[in-house]
Amino acid sequence: MQLDFSFRETWLHKINPSFKFILIVALFIHILFIHNINIIINYMIGTAILYILFTGHPWKRLLIISIPFILIFLTSSTSMIFFGKGEVTWFKWGLIHITEEGFFRGLHLGFRGLVFATLGIIFALTTRPVYLFYSLMQQLKLKPKYAYSFMAAVRLIPIMFEELQTIRYALKVRGVQSQKGILGFYHLLKSYSIPMLSQSIRRAHRIAVAMEAKRFSDTTKRTYYYLVGFSKLDVYLLIYFVVVIGTSYYFANSYSYFPIQDVRYNN
Amino acid sequence: MGRALKLTDILVTIIIALIFGLVYKLWGPLYGFVSVFGLHAEQLIYGMWFIAATVAYLIIRKPGVALLAEVAAAHGEFIFGGEWGVTTLIFGLGQGLAAELVFAAVRYKKFDMFTVSLAAIASAGASILIDFYYGYIGDLALWNLLLLIGIRCVGAVLIAGIFAYFIVQALEKTKVTNLIRPVSSNDYKDLDK
C-alpha cells in the first residue's frame, strides 16, 4: 500500500510537542468558559487560519480532512436546536420545539465543536508521535515503560491491518457466509475481533518480554536518541493564541454578529 | 505477587487500547450517521467509547489497567485524527477514572458481567458529567435530557458491559489470556496435583 503523505515542514512542526499538548489542553479548558457565540466564531476563524496556512499539508488533503467537520457541526448542534430550553418560540411541532435561545445555543455548540476539532487536527497533523513521546519522557518525566510501550504499539498497527486483510481472505476462501440479523452481526464481529485480539496480545507479549530483557523499562541514567528542547517558536505559538483570544474578545464586543452575550439558559 | 504494572502489562494494554482506538475513530462517522435519526438514537451506540476500559480490565485484571486503556484508546483516536480532537482525551480520562473507581471498589477481585456493567454505567456517568459543561445538556428540555441519560446508560451496559464480557469469554477459549494474567491461587493448586 503506497500512501503519499508528504508535507512541507512548517514552524508548527518544530514546536515542542509537550508544550503544544499542554497549550491545547489549556485552550480546551478555557473554551469551556466561553459562552458568547460572537467570541467563539472569531476564535474559530483564528484557529482556521492556523489550520489552512501553517500545517504545511496540500490544500486538497486539508479539504478532505475537513469533510467530517460538517458532521461534527451537525451532531453537536442539532439536539440543542430542536429540544433546547428557551422562551421565544420559533417553531413547534410535536416533540420538536425550536426556540431562539436554543437555536443560538446549538450554533454555539456547533462552533465550539469545530474549534476543538481544528485544534485537535492541527496537533495531529503537525506532531510526530515519536517526538511527542520522547518529549513527554524528557520534559514531563513520563516513565519510559509507558512511552516505549506506546511507541512500540503504534509500530504494530500496520501489522494489524495486514492481519485484518488475511482474516478476510481466510474467511472468504473457506466460504464463510454471513448470516443476517443481529446474531449474524455478532458472529461477524466475533470472527474478526477474536483472532485480531488474540494474535495482537500474543505478539505484544513476545515483544514486551524482549523489551524488558533489553531494559527498556529502566529509569536510571537514561540517554535519549532524540533530544527535544524548547525554542522561541514555542513563544510565537503562545503569542499567536493570546492575540487570537484578545482580538476575539475585542471584536465580539465592538462588532458582534448576533446580539447575544451568553447562550446559557439561566444566568 | 506484584500488582504493579510491568512493561508487559502496559504494552498489552496499549495494544488492546489502540485496536479499540481505531474502532473509536471509525465509530465517529457512524455516530454522526445514526444521530440523523434524532431523539438521541445515537446514544445507544455511545457505549462503544467505554469498551476499552472494561475489556482491558477483564483481560489483564490489574489495578490501573482500565484507566490506562481508556486514556490510550482516546489518545489513539486522537492521533488517528479523530474528529473530536482534544475532547476525546478529556472524556477518556474521565471515563477511565470512573471505571477504575468501580474496579477499585470491588478491590480488583470480581470479573463478572455485573461488575463490568457497573463500570460501564460509571463511565457513562462521567461522560454525562463532562457533557454538562461541554454540551450544556442541562439546558435541554427535561424529558429530552432524561431520554439522553437513559439511552446512554442502556447502550453502555449493552456494549461496554455485556458485549465486552462475551468478547473476553470467547478470547479466554484461545488461552491467550493465560499469558498475561497474574497467577491466581488456583494456579498454585494446579501445580500440587
XYZ file of C-alpha atoms in Angstrom:
460
model
C 0.000 0.000 0.000
C 1.533 3.253 -1.121
C 0.132 6.263 0.652
C 1.530 9.656 -0.182
C 1.546 11.685 2.967
C 4.281 14.155 2.195
C 4.034 17.653 3.588
C 6.029 20.824 3.966
C 7.534 21.239 7.384
C 6.385 24.481 8.965
C 7.120 26.219 12.228
C 4.222 24.359 13.826
C 6.123 21.088 13.351
C 9.097 22.434 15.260
C 7.241 23.385 18.402
C 7.940 21.340 21.497
C 5.276 18.596 21.456
C 4.708 18.593 25.214
C 4.259 22.340 25.189
C 1.860 22.128 22.243
C -0.087 19.418 24.021
C -0.408 21.318 27.294
C -1.298 24.513 25.448
C -4.117 22.774 23.582
C -5.495 21.221 26.754
C -5.364 24.638 28.442
C -7.174 26.188 25.469
C -9.776 23.442 25.726
C -10.492 24.241 29.349
C -10.603 27.959 28.631
C -13.051 27.464 25.757
C -15.440 25.696 28.113
C -15.858 29.032 29.860
C -16.678 30.974 26.703
C -20.441 31.352 26.495
C -20.565 34.185 23.978
C -21.279 32.989 20.453
C -19.559 36.022 18.899
C -16.279 35.208 20.631
C -16.396 31.589 19.590
C -16.949 32.490 15.917
C -13.901 34.797 15.967
C -11.948 32.104 17.777
C -12.892 29.623 15.060
C -11.570 31.967 12.386
C -8.292 32.271 14.307
C -7.774 28.520 14.515
C -8.899 28.018 10.921
C -6.135 30.395 9.751
C -3.594 28.245 11.582
C -5.080 25.098 10.048
C -5.215 26.350 6.468
C -1.955 28.287 6.264
C 0.508 26.687 8.658
C 0.003 22.929 8.809
C 2.065 22.521 5.639
C -0.238 19.984 4.016
C -1.599 20.463 0.470
C -4.985 22.196 0.403
C -6.686 19.221 -1.250
C -5.807 16.988 1.693
C -6.880 19.687 4.139
C -10.207 19.874 2.320
C -10.739 16.107 2.537
C -9.828 16.072 6.214
C -12.347 18.805 6.907
C -15.311 16.913 5.409
C -16.178 15.275 8.765
C -16.252 18.766 10.270
C -19.741 19.138 8.807
C -20.828 16.053 10.728
C -19.300 17.429 13.915
C -21.208 20.642 13.492
C -24.464 18.779 12.925
C -24.077 16.237 15.743
C -23.051 18.876 18.269
C -25.802 21.325 17.420
C -28.972 19.509 16.301
C -30.255 18.151 19.637
C -29.871 21.541 21.264
C -31.507 23.346 18.349
C -34.526 21.039 18.289
C -35.008 20.409 22.005
C -33.219 23.233 23.853
C -34.933 25.276 26.528
C -35.931 28.833 25.684
C -38.625 31.495 25.918
C -39.032 32.806 22.368
C -40.654 30.067 20.301
C -39.881 29.961 16.605
C -41.378 26.642 15.681
C -43.236 23.872 17.459
C -44.262 20.535 16.003
C -44.870 17.539 18.221
C -41.800 16.991 20.361
C -39.677 19.406 18.378
C -39.584 22.839 19.933
C -37.201 25.309 18.348
C -36.609 28.449 20.357
C -34.400 31.406 19.689
C -32.220 30.712 22.712
C -31.947 27.004 21.941
C -31.092 27.748 18.336
C -28.194 30.015 19.180
C -27.013 27.669 21.931
C -26.988 24.898 19.328
C -24.991 27.053 16.909
C -22.579 27.874 19.727
C -22.065 24.163 20.417
C -21.515 23.528 16.733
C -18.843 26.228 16.514
C -17.266 25.044 19.744
C -17.073 21.517 18.338
C -15.408 22.943 15.237
C -12.787 24.834 17.274
C -11.908 21.696 19.236
C -11.772 19.629 16.080
C -9.491 22.111 14.317
C -7.158 22.358 17.301
C -7.009 18.579 17.502
C -6.361 18.125 13.819
C -3.667 20.828 13.851
C -1.922 18.897 16.600
C -2.302 15.553 14.853
C -1.037 16.922 11.505
C 1.982 18.712 12.907
C 3.252 16.336 15.575
C 5.226 13.164 15.002
C 4.117 10.650 17.639
C 7.729 9.574 18.252
C 8.780 13.126 19.103
C 5.727 13.513 21.286
C 6.713 10.543 23.426
C 10.355 11.485 23.597
C 9.300 14.942 24.662
C 6.867 13.568 27.241
C 9.702 11.495 28.688
C 12.169 14.364 28.755
C 10.021 17.339 29.693
C 7.132 15.799 31.621
C 9.034 12.842 33.101
C 6.694 10.216 31.738
C 8.009 6.790 32.728
C 9.937 5.213 29.819
C 7.998 1.951 30.079
C 4.818 3.812 29.138
C 6.392 5.851 26.391
C 8.233 2.964 24.735
C 5.198 0.704 25.058
C 3.157 3.284 23.250
C 5.729 3.760 20.512
C 6.093 0.017 20.022
C 2.316 -0.337 19.901
C 1.999 2.354 17.245
C 4.509 0.438 15.101
C 2.368 -2.695 15.351
C -0.661 -1.043 13.768
C 0.346 -1.738 10.127
C 0.758 -5.421 11.026
C -2.759 -5.378 12.420
C -4.114 -4.030 9.155
C -2.314 -6.763 7.252
C -3.801 -9.306 9.609
C -7.276 -7.932 9.101
C -6.817 -8.482 5.367
C -5.558 -12.034 5.964
C -8.577 -12.872 8.100
C -10.831 -11.520 5.382
C -9.198 -13.737 2.762
C -9.251 -16.727 5.111
C -12.974 -16.355 5.729
C -13.605 -15.893 2.025
C -11.571 -18.896 0.902
C -13.385 -21.074 3.408
C -16.721 -19.851 2.079
C -17.965 -18.387 5.329
C -21.386 -16.901 4.712
C -22.526 -14.092 6.929
C -25.959 -14.570 8.443
C -28.490 -11.804 8.612
C -29.810 -10.038 11.659
C -28.302 -9.047 14.956
C -26.976 -12.552 15.696
C -25.253 -12.625 12.331
C -23.651 -9.280 13.073
C -22.434 -10.632 16.403
C -20.890 -13.673 14.698
C -19.256 -11.487 12.084
C -17.808 -9.236 14.768
C -16.563 -12.235 16.711
C -14.911 -13.878 13.733
C -12.842 -10.737 13.220
C -12.222 -9.454 16.724
C -11.193 -12.692 18.439
C -8.338 -13.625 16.080
C -7.275 -9.984 15.898
C -7.180 -9.566 19.648
C -5.573 -12.900 20.433
C -2.857 -12.516 17.811
C -2.123 -8.956 18.851
C -1.898 -9.913 22.506
C 0.483 -12.787 21.735
C 2.675 -10.534 19.613
C 2.616 -7.739 22.205
C 3.549 -10.198 24.912
C 6.531 -11.535 22.931
C 7.781 -8.043 22.147
C 7.302 -6.870 25.725
C 9.325 -9.754 27.115
C 12.115 -8.886 24.692
C 11.908 -5.223 25.599
C 12.098 -5.975 29.296
C 15.151 -8.116 28.678
C 16.711 -5.155 26.866
C 15.976 -2.928 29.875
C 13.545 -0.648 28.102
C 11.763 -0.153 31.401
C 14.899 1.069 33.126
C 14.604 4.573 34.508
C 18.025 5.338 35.941
C 20.598 7.235 33.861
C 18.717 7.062 30.585
C 20.042 8.634 27.428
C 17.773 9.527 24.530
C 18.248 9.167 20.803
C 16.158 12.245 20.113
C 16.730 15.270 22.285
C 13.696 17.523 22.299
C 14.018 21.034 23.635
C 12.289 24.376 23.564
C 12.745 27.196 21.078
C 11.431 30.684 20.501
C 8.811 29.207 18.163
C 7.023 27.953 21.277
C 6.706 31.555 22.402
C 5.356 32.540 18.961
C 2.583 29.972 19.238
C 1.686 31.219 22.692
C 1.631 34.803 21.403
C -0.500 33.735 18.421
C -3.174 32.346 20.710
C -3.003 35.287 23.101
C -3.575 37.578 20.115
C -6.382 35.403 18.723
C -8.166 35.300 22.064
C -7.619 39.014 22.675
C -8.959 40.067 19.279
C -11.828 37.572 19.595
C -12.987 39.271 22.761
C -12.367 42.751 21.366
C -14.252 42.238 18.120
C -17.054 40.363 19.866
C -17.692 43.479 21.919
C -17.385 46.070 19.181
C -18.660 44.252 16.067
C -20.928 41.406 17.064
C -22.635 39.031 14.623
C -25.553 38.313 16.940
C -26.876 40.435 19.807
C -26.330 37.624 22.296
C -23.798 37.716 25.093
C -24.443 34.425 26.861
C -26.072 31.350 25.326
C -26.832 29.605 28.618
C -30.442 29.394 29.775
C -30.205 30.713 33.341
C -27.823 33.486 34.055
C 2.666 -11.430 43.646
C 3.451 -7.965 42.340
C 0.453 -5.921 41.382
C 2.296 -3.006 39.858
C 2.121 -2.788 36.099
C 5.088 -4.285 34.274
C 6.136 -3.304 30.782
C 4.378 -6.428 29.508
C 1.076 -5.395 31.046
C 1.432 -1.881 29.714
C 2.288 -2.928 26.178
C -0.558 -5.449 26.011
C -2.980 -2.895 27.447
C -1.909 -0.283 24.951
C -2.174 -2.698 22.032
C -5.712 -3.601 23.055
C -6.452 0.080 23.565
C -5.106 1.015 20.140
C -7.285 -1.606 18.458
C -10.227 -0.014 20.191
C -8.831 3.431 19.418
C -9.203 2.523 15.763
C -12.743 1.320 16.438
C -13.416 4.591 18.291
C -12.200 6.542 15.287
C -14.437 4.565 12.920
C -17.297 4.916 15.382
C -17.310 8.722 14.971
C -18.792 8.783 11.461
C -21.240 6.009 12.402
C -22.324 8.049 15.412
C -22.832 11.061 13.182
C -24.854 8.967 10.760
C -27.113 7.459 13.445
C -27.705 10.845 15.065
C -29.568 11.902 11.930
C -32.474 9.716 13.110
C -32.953 12.121 16.005
C -34.306 11.569 19.515
C -30.862 10.544 20.771
C -30.812 7.286 18.813
C -27.044 7.817 18.604
C -26.732 7.492 22.370
C -27.439 3.766 22.067
C -24.085 3.239 20.343
C -22.243 5.738 22.566
C -21.336 2.823 24.840
C -18.660 1.670 22.402
C -16.486 4.522 23.690
C -16.348 2.909 27.127
C -15.342 -0.567 25.990
C -11.546 -0.318 26.100
C -11.525 0.067 29.886
C -13.742 -2.916 30.604
C -12.149 -5.263 28.069
C -8.618 -4.435 29.217
C -9.606 -4.931 32.846
C -11.203 -8.288 32.101
C -8.143 -9.462 30.186
C -5.318 -8.226 32.396
C -7.050 -7.959 35.787
C -4.672 -5.479 37.385
C -5.145 -2.074 39.014
C -4.678 0.890 36.738
C -5.285 -1.026 33.543
C -8.780 0.347 32.936
C -7.632 3.948 33.221
C -4.563 3.363 31.071
C -6.588 1.560 28.405
C -9.243 4.234 28.157
C -6.720 7.069 28.008
C -4.579 5.203 25.469
C -7.612 4.412 23.339
C -8.669 8.051 23.438
C -5.118 9.041 22.575
C -5.159 6.523 19.738
C -8.343 8.011 18.387
C -6.713 11.426 18.695
C -3.559 10.502 16.768
C -5.561 8.694 14.097
C -7.089 12.128 13.502
C -10.386 11.620 15.314
C -12.904 14.326 14.580
C -13.351 15.377 18.179
C -9.744 16.316 18.815
C -8.697 17.093 22.358
C -12.191 16.471 23.614
C -11.633 12.722 23.392
C -8.691 12.921 25.777
C -10.685 14.672 28.480
C -13.598 12.298 28.058
C -11.241 9.325 28.003
C -9.623 10.432 31.234
C -12.991 10.902 32.944
C -14.460 7.651 31.696
C -11.349 5.672 32.536
C -11.215 7.098 36.053
C -14.864 6.292 36.636
C -14.443 2.679 35.509
C -11.260 2.363 37.543
C -13.096 3.538 40.677
C -15.686 0.790 40.265
C -12.975 -1.832 39.863
C -11.159 -0.437 42.889
C -14.405 -0.686 44.850
C -14.510 -4.447 44.205
C -10.780 -4.489 45.031
C -9.876 -5.888 41.603
C -11.251 -9.280 42.599
C -14.502 -9.572 40.691
C -14.571 -10.196 36.961
C -18.231 -10.876 36.259
C -20.709 -9.253 33.910
C -22.337 -7.267 36.706
C -19.094 -5.554 37.711
C -18.188 -4.521 34.181
C -21.745 -3.335 33.564
C -21.439 -1.199 36.674
C -18.150 0.180 35.376
C -19.823 0.918 32.045
C -22.565 2.869 33.825
C -19.928 4.749 35.818
C -18.158 5.678 32.580
C -21.461 6.832 31.135
C -21.998 8.924 34.274
C -18.594 10.552 33.872
C -19.257 11.350 30.231
C -22.627 12.877 31.129
C -20.985 14.974 33.830
C -18.462 16.329 31.327
C -21.282 16.932 28.866
C -22.977 19.216 31.387
C -20.067 21.607 30.913
C -19.113 20.782 27.377
C -22.515 20.285 25.763
C -24.804 22.366 28.007
C -27.033 19.299 28.213
C -28.575 20.776 31.366
C -30.285 23.235 29.041
C -32.138 20.539 27.122
C -35.821 20.088 27.877
C -36.093 17.789 30.894
C -37.753 14.810 29.151
C -35.097 15.054 26.469
C -32.262 15.109 28.988
C -33.640 12.063 30.815
C -34.040 10.283 27.498
C -30.380 11.025 26.686
C -29.145 9.770 30.064
C -31.341 6.668 29.947
C -30.394 5.622 26.432
C -26.716 6.295 27.033
C -26.688 4.082 30.139
C -28.562 1.290 28.365
C -26.133 1.481 25.450
C -23.185 1.476 27.850
C -24.367 -1.690 29.606
C -25.140 -3.429 26.303
C -21.827 -2.650 24.613
C -19.198 -1.970 27.287
C -20.770 -4.359 29.792
C -22.390 -7.399 28.207
C -20.702 -7.365 24.812
C -17.261 -6.765 26.348
C -17.826 -9.670 28.719
C -18.707 -12.059 25.890
C -15.732 -10.959 23.818
C -13.332 -11.710 26.652
C -15.054 -15.039 27.339
C -14.524 -16.015 23.732
C -10.946 -14.814 23.999
C -10.341 -16.982 27.041
C -11.014 -20.061 24.920
C -7.936 -19.201 22.872
C -5.895 -19.409 26.117
C -4.143 -16.193 25.227
C -5.315 -14.572 28.444
C -3.299 -17.063 30.490
C -0.139 -15.471 29.126
C -0.693 -12.151 30.775
C -2.911 -12.552 33.791
C -1.292 -12.549 37.205
C -1.133 -16.051 38.637
C -4.005 -16.839 40.953
C -4.103 -19.183 43.908
C -5.846 -21.742 41.694
C -2.778 -21.926 39.509
C -0.651 -22.837 42.507
C -3.141 -25.525 43.457
C -2.887 -26.960 39.950
C 0.847 -27.330 40.438
C 0.341 -29.510 43.507
C -1.814 -32.022 41.664
